[in-house]
Short mmCIF file of C-alpha atoms and ligand atoms in Angstrom, two decimals:
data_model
loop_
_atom_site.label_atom_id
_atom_site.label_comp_id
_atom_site.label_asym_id
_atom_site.label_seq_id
_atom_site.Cartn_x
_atom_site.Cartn_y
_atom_site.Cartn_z
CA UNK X 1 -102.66 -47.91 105.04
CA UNK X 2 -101.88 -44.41 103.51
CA UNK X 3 -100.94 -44.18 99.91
CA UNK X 4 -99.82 -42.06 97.07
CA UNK X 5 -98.52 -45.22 95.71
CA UNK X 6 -101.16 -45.45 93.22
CA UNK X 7 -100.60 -42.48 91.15
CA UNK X 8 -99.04 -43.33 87.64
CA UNK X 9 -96.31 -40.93 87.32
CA UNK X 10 -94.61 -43.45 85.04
CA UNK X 11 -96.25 -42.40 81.77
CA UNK X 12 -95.79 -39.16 82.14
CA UNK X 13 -91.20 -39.51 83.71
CA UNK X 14 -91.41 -41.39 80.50
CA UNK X 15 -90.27 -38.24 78.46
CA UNK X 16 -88.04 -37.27 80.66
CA UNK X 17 -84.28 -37.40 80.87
CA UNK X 18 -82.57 -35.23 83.56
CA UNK X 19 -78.98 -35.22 82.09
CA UNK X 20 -77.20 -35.37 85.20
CA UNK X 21 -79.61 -37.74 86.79
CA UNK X 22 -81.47 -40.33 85.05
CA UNK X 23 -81.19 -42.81 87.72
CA UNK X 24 -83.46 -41.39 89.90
CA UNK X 25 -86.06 -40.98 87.12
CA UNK X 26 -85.78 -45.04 86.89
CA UNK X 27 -85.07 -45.53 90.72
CA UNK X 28 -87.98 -43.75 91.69
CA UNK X 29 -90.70 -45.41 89.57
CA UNK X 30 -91.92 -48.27 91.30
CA UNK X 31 -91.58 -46.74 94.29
CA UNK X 32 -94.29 -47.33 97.22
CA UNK X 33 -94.41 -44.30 99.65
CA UNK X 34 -97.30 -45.68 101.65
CA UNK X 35 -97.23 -45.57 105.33
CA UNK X 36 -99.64 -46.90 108.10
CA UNK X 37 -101.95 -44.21 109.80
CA UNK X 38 -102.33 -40.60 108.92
CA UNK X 39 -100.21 -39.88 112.64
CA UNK X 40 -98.57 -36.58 112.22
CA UNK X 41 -94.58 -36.11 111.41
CA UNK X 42 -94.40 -34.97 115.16
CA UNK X 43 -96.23 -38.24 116.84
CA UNK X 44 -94.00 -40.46 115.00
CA UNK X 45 -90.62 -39.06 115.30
CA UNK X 46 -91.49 -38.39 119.47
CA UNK X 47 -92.20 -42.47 118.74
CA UNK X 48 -88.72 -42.76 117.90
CA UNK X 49 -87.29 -40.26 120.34
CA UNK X 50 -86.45 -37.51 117.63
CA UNK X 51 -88.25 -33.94 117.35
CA UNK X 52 -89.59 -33.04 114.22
CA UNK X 53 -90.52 -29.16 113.66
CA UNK X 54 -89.97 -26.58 111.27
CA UNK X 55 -88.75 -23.03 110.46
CA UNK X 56 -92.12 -20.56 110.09
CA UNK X 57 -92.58 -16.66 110.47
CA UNK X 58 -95.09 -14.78 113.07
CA UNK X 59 -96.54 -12.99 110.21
CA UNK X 60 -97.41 -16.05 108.47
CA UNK X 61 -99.06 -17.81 112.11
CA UNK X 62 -101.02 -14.33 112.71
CA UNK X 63 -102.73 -14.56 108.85
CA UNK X 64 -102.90 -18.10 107.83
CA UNK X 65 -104.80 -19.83 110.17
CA UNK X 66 -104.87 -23.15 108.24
CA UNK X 67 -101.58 -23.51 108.25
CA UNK X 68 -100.74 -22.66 111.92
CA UNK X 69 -103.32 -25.01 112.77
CA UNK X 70 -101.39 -27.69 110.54
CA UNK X 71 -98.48 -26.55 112.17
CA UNK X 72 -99.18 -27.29 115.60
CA UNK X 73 -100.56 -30.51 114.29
CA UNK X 74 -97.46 -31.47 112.66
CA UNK X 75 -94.64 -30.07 114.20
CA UNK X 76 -93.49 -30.27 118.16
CA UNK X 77 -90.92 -27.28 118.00
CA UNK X 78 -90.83 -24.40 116.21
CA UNK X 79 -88.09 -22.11 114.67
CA UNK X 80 -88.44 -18.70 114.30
CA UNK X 81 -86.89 -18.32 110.64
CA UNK X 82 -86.11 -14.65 111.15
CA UNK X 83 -87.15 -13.23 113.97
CA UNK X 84 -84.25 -13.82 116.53
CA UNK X 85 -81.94 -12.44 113.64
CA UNK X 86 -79.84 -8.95 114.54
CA UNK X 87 -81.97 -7.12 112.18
CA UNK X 88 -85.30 -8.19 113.65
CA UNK X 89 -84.09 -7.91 117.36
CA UNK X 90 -81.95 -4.97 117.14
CA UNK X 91 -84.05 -1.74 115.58
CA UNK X 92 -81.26 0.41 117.00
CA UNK X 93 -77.88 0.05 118.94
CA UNK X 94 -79.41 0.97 122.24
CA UNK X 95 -82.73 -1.40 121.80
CA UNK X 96 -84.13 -4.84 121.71
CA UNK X 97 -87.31 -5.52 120.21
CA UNK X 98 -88.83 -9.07 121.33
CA UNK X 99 -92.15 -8.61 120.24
CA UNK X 100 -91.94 -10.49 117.03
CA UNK X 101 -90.41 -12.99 118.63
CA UNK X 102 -92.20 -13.28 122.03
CA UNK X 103 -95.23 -13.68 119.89
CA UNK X 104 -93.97 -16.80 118.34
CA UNK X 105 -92.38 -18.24 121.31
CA UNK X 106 -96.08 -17.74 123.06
CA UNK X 107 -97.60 -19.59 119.92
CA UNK X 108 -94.71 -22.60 121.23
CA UNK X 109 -95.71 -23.40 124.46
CA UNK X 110 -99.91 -22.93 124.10
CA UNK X 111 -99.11 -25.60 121.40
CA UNK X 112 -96.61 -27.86 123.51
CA UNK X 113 -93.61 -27.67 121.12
CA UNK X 114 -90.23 -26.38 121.94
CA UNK X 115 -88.74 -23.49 120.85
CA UNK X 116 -85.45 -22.98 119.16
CA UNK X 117 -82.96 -19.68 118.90
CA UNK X 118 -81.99 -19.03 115.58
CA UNK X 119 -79.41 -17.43 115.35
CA UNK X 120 -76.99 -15.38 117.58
CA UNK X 121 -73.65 -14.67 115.65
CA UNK X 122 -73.85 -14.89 111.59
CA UNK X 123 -72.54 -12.49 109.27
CA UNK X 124 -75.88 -11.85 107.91
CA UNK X 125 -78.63 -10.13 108.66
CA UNK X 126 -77.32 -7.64 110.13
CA UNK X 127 -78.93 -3.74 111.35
CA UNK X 128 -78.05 -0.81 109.06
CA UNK X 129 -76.08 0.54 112.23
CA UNK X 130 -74.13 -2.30 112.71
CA UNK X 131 -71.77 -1.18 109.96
CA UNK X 132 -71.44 2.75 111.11
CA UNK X 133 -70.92 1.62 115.00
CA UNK X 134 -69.33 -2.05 115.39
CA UNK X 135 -65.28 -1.79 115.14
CA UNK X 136 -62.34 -4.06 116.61
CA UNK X 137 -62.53 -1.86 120.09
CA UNK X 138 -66.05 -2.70 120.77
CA UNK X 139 -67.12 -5.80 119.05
CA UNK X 140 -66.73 -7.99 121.99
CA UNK X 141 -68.98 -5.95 124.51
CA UNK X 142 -71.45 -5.59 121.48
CA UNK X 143 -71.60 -9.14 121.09
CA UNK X 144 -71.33 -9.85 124.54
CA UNK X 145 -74.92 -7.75 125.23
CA UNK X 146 -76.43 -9.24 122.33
CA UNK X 147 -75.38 -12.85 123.36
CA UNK X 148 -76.52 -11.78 127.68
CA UNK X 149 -79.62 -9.87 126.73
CA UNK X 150 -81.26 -12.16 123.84
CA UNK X 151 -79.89 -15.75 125.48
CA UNK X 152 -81.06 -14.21 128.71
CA UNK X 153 -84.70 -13.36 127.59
CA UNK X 154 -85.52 -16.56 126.88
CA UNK X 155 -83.20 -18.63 129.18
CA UNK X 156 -84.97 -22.13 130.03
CA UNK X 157 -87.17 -21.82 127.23
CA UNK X 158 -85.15 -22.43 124.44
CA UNK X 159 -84.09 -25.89 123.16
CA UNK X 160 -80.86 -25.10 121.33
CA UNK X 161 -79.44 -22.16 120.07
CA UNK X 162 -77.29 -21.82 116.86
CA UNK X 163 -74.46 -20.08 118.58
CA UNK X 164 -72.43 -19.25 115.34
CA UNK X 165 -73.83 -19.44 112.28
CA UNK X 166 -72.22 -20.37 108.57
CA UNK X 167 -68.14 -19.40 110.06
CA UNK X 168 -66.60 -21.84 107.95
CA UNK X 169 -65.97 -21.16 104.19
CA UNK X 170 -63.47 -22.73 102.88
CA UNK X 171 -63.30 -20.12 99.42
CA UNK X 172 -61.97 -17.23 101.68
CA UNK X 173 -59.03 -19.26 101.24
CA UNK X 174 -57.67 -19.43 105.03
CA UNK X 175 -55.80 -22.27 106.44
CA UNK X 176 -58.59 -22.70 109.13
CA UNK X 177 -61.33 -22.43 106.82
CA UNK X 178 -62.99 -19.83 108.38
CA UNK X 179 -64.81 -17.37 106.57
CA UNK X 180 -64.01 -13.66 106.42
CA UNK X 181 -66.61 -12.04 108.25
CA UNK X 182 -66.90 -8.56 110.18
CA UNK X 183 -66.80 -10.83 113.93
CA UNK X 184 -63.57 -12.57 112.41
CA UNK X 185 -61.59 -8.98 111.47
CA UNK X 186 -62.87 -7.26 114.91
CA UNK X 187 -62.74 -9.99 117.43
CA UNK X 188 -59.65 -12.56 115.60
CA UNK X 189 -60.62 -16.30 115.52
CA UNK X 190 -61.71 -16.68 118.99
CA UNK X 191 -64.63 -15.25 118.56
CA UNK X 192 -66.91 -18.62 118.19
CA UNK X 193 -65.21 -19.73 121.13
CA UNK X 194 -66.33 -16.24 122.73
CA UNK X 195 -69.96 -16.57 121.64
CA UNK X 196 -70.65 -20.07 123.02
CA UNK X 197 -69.05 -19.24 126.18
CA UNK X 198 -71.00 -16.45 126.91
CA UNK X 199 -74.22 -17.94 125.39
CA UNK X 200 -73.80 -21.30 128.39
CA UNK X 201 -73.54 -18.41 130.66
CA UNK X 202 -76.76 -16.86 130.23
CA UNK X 203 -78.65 -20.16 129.38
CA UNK X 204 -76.93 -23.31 131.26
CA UNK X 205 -79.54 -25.24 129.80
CA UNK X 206 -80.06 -24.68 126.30
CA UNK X 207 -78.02 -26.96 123.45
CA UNK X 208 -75.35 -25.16 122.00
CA UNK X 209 -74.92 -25.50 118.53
CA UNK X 210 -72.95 -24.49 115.66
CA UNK X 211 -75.23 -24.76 112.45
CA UNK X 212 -73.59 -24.42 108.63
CA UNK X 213 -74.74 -25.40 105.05
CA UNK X 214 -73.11 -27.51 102.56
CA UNK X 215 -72.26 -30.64 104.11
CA UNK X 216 -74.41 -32.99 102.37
CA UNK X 217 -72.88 -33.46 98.86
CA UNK X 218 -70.05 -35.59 97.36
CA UNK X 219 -68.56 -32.26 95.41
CA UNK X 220 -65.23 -31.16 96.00
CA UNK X 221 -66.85 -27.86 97.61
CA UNK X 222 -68.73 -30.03 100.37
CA UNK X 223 -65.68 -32.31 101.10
CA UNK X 224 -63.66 -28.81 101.72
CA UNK X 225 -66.48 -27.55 103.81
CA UNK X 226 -67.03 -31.10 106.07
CA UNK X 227 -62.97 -31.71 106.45
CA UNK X 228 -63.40 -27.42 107.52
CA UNK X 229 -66.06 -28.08 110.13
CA UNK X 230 -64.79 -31.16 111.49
CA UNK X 231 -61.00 -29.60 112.45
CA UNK X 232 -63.39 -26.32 113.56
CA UNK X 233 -65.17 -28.59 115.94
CA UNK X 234 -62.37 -30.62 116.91
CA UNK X 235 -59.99 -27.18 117.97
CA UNK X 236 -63.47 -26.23 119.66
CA UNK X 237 -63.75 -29.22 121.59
CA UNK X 238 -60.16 -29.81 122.62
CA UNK X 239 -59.98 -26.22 124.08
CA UNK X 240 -63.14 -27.01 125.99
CA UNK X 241 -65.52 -24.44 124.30
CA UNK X 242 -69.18 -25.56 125.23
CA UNK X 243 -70.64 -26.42 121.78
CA UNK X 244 -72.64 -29.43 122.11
CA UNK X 245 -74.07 -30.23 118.52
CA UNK X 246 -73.70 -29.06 114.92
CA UNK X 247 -76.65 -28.38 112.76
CA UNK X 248 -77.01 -29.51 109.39
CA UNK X 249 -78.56 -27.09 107.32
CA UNK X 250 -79.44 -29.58 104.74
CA UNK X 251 -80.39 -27.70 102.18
CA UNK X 252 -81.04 -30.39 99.59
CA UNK X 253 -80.74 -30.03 95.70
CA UNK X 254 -82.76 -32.16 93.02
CA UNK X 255 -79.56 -32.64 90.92
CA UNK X 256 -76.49 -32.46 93.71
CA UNK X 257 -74.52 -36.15 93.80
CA UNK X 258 -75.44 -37.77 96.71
CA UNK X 259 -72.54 -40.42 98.55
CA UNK X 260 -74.18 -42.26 101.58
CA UNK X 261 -70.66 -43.64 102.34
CA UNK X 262 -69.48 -40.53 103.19
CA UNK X 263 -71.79 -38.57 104.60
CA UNK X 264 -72.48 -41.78 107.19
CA UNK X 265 -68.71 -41.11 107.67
CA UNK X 266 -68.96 -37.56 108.33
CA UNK X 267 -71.92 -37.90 110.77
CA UNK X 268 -69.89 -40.13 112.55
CA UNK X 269 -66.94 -37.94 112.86
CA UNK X 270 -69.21 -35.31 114.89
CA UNK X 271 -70.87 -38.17 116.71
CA UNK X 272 -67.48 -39.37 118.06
CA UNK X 273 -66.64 -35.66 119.00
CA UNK X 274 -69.21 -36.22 121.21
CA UNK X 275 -71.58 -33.90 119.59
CA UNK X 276 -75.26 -33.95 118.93
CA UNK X 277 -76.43 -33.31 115.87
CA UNK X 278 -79.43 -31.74 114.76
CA UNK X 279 -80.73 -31.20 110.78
CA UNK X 280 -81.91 -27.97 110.99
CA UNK X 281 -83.24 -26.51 107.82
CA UNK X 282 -84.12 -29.35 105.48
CA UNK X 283 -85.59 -28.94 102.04
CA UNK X 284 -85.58 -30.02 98.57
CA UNK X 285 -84.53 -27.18 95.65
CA UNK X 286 -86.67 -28.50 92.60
CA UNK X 287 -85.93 -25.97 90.10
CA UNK X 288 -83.88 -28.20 87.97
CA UNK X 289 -86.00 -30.78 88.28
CA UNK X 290 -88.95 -31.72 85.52
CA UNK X 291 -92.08 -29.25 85.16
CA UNK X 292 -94.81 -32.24 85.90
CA UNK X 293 -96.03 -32.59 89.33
CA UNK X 294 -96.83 -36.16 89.56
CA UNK X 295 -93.03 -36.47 88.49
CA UNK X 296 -91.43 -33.73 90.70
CA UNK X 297 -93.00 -34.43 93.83
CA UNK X 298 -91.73 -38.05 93.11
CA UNK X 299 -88.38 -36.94 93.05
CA UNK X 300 -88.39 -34.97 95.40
CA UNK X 301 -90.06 -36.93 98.23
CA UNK X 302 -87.12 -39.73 97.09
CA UNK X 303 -84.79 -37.27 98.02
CA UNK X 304 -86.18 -36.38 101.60
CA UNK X 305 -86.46 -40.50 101.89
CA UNK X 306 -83.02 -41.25 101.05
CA UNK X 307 -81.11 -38.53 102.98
CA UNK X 308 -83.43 -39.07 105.99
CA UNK X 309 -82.42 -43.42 106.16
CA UNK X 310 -79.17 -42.47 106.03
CA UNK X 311 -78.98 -39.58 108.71
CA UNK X 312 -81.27 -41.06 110.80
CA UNK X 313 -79.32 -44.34 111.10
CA UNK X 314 -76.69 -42.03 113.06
CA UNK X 315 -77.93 -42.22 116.25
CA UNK X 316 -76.61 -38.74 117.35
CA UNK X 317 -79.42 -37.08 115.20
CA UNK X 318 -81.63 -35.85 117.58
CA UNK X 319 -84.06 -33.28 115.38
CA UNK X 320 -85.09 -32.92 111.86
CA UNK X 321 -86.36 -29.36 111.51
CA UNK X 322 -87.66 -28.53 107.51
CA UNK X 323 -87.48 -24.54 106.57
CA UNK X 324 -90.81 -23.94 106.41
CA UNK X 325 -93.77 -26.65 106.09
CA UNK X 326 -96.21 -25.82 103.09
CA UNK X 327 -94.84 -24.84 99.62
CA UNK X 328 -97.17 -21.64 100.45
CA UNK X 329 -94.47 -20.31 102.16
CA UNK X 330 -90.45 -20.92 101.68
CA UNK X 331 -87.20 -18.81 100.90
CA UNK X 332 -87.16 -20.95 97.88
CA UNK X 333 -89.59 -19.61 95.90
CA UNK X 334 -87.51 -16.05 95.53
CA UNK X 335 -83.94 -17.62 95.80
CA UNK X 336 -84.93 -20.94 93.38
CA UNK X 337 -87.36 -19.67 91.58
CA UNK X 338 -88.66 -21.94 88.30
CA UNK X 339 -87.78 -21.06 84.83
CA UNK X 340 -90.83 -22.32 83.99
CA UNK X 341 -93.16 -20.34 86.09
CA UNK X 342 -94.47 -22.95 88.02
CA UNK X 343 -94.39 -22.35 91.78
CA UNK X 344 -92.09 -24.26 93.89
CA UNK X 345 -92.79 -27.49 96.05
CA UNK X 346 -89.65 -28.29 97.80
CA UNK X 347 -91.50 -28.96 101.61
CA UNK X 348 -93.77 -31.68 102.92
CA UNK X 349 -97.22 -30.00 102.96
CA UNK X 350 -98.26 -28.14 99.34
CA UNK X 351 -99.47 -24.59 99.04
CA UNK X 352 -103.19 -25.78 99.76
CA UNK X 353 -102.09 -27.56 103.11
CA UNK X 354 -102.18 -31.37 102.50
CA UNK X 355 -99.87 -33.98 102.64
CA UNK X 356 -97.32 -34.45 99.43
CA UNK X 357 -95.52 -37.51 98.75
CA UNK X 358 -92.38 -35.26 100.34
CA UNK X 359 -94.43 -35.95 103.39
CA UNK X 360 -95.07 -39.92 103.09
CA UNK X 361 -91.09 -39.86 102.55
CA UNK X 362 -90.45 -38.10 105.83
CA UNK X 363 -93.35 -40.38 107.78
CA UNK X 364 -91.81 -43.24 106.41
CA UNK X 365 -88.19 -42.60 107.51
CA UNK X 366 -88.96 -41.55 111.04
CA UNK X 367 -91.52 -44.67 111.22
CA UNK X 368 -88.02 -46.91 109.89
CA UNK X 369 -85.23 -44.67 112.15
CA UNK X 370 -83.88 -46.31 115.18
CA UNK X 371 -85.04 -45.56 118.50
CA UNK X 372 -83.22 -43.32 120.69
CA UNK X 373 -82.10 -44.50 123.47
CA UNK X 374 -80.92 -41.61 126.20
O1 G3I D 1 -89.03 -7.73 106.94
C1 G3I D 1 -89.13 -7.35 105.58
C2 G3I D 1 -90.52 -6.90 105.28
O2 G3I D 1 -90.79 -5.75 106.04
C3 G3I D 1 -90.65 -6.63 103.78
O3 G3I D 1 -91.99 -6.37 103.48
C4 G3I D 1 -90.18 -7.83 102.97
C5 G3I D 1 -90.20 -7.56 101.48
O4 G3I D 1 -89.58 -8.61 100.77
O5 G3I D 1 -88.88 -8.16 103.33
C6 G3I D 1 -88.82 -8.54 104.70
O6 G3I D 1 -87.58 -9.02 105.10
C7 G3I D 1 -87.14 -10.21 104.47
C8 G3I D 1 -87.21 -11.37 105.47
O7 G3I D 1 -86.60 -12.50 104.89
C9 G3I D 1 -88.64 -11.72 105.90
O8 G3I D 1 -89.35 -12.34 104.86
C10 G3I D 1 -85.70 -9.95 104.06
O9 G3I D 1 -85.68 -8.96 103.04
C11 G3I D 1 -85.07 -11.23 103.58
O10 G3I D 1 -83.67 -11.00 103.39
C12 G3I D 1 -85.24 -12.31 104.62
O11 G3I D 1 -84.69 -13.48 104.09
C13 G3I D 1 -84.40 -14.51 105.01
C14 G3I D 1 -82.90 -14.88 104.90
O12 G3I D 1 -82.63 -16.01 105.72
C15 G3I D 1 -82.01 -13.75 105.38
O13 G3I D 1 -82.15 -13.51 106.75
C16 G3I D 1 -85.26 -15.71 104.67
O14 G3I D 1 -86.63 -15.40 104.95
C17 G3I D 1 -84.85 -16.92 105.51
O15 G3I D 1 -85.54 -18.06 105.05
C18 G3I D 1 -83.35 -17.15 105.33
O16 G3I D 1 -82.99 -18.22 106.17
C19 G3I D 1 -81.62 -18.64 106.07
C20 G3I D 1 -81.17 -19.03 107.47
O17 G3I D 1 -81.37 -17.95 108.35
C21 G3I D 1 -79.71 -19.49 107.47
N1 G3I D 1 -79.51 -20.53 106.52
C22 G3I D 1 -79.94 -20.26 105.14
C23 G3I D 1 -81.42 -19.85 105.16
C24 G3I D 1 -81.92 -19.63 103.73
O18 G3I D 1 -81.26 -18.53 103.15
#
């Protein structure tokens, strides 16, 4: 038996009252995250018939070679957090550059994990030329080489791809929801349907997904965004457009209001679309949350426990991915920075490589998920 059950946080929540959240001060007090075995995240989600991996960088594999070892230990696929963007691929308008990414995809298969594509069409990250050269008479052959040359480079390698990236937006104000992006005003609405299309032309085999953020919360911001997906994926489906799974960005908050209700009943509305789902950048923002360690780790690995029971109970969750594995290294610590000064811990390893209780919470809802059955 594993513990960090001992550790007397207690004394020192005592203090604290988080005024939007005291329950989960109380909730989380007496709470035991042991599990049995030190078995990796990856062993005991394959146990289960999920994949568990993460989001990580080739400059951060090449340097740190604790935590790629730790990473091949613990995760069995790997996404490339920026590497298969337009602005790492694309130096120019004429070139592709895969050697970032080739790198990383190498560092996948020597270690036996998959690989996933991250992303294809999003209205980020884009070149500096993309502005000057892209315009409503040649978006779709742009996109269409991007979508042939990049899906084709690694075709039967890649897991899944997210297709179309963050479309929906409900604050652009648009009866379909859709946000107002540069594909949108060159290429009209059809261009999702475009982009997964020609991505299950150049890779037949790859899962084809369409990955967004803010879907977890019971605000009225989320409900917009989950009733915005949902009709997106249903027009999708019904005019036979290949998507095959959304992914759940899952970008978790210490403070958000959390309904289990209807977030089961969300998950189930893309499960009886038909549609895989995958969560594909989890992690816990714990900027709000108290300064102590002992307290904020607490918290935090509660949150990672009781999102995970509940999404993992939908069968049609196939993957949790995290963004990033050690606290050493995470978009959070420039976009969520502490007031306080203290350095982040939102992931399931800390900045020194070992296990948090964020971890025991992860472990523990994989080892309690039900199995797969395909
Ligand atoms: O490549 C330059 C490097 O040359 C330079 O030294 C460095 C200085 O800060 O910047 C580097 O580029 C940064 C890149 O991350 C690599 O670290 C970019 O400025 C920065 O914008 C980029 O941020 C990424 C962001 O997406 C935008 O692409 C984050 O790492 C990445 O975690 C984040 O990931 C997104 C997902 O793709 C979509 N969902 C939300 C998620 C979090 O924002």
């Amino acid at each position: 038996m594993s513990t960090f059950a001992g550790t007397d946080a207690l004394a020192i929540a005592s203090g604290y009252r988080h005024q939007n959240n005291p329950i989960q001060v109380t909730a989380q007090k007496n709470k035991d995250f042991s599990v049995v075995e030190n078995t990796p995240l990856r062993k005991r989600a394959a146990a289960k018939g999920l994949i568990y991996g993460a989001a990580t960088q080739t400059s951060t594999l090449c340097l740190d070679t604790k935590f790629a070892t730790k990473f091949a230990q613990e995760c069995a696929m790997l996404v490339p957090e920026n590497e298969l963007k337009w602005k790492a691929l694309r130096p120019s308008f004429n070139s592709f550059d895969f050697t970032r990414s080739d790198w990383l995809a190498h560092f996948a298969s020597t270690n036996k994990m998959l690989l996933r594509g991250h992303t294809l069409v999003w209205h980020e990250s884009l070149p500096q030329w993309f502005k000057a050269i892209v315009n409503n008479r040649n978006a779709e052959q742009i996109m269409l080489k991007h979508i042939t040359t990049v899906v084709g480079h690694y075709a039967g390698k890649i897991h899944s791809w997210d297709v179309v990236n963050e479309a929906v937006f409900p604050e652009h104000g648009r009866a379909d929801g859709l946000r107002n992006t540069p594909w949108l005003k060159f290429l009209g609405l059809n261009y999702i349907d475009f982009a997964f299309r020609m991505a299950a032309q150049a890779d037949p085999k790859a899962l084809l997904v369409y990955n967004d953020y803010g879907l977890e919360y019971d605000t009225p911001g989320d409900e917009a965004k989950r009733t915005a997906v949902l009709k997106l994926l249903e027009r999708l489906k019904s005019q036979g457009t290949p998507v095959q799974a959304l992914g759940i960005q899952a970008h978790l908050e210490g403070e958000a209001p959390f309904n289990a209700k209807k977030l089961k009943a969300f998950l189930k509305n893309v499960a009886d679309l038909g549609l895989k789902i995958i969560i594909t950048e989890l992690d816990v923002a714990e900027n709000m949350l108290p300064k102590n360690i002992l307290v904020r780790d607490r918290l935090v690995a509660k949150i990672y426990e009781d999102y995970l029971s509940v999404v993992l109970d939908e069968t049609a969750v196939i993957a949790v991915l995290t963004w990033g594995l050690s606290d050493r290294y995470t978009w959070l610590r420039d976009q969520k920075f502490r007031k306080d000064g203290e350095t982040v811990r939102p992931l399931p390893l800390d900045a020194q490589m070992e296990r948090k209780l964020a971890w025991y919470a992860m472990a523990r809802a994989f080892d309690q998920a039900p199995m797969r059955v395909f």
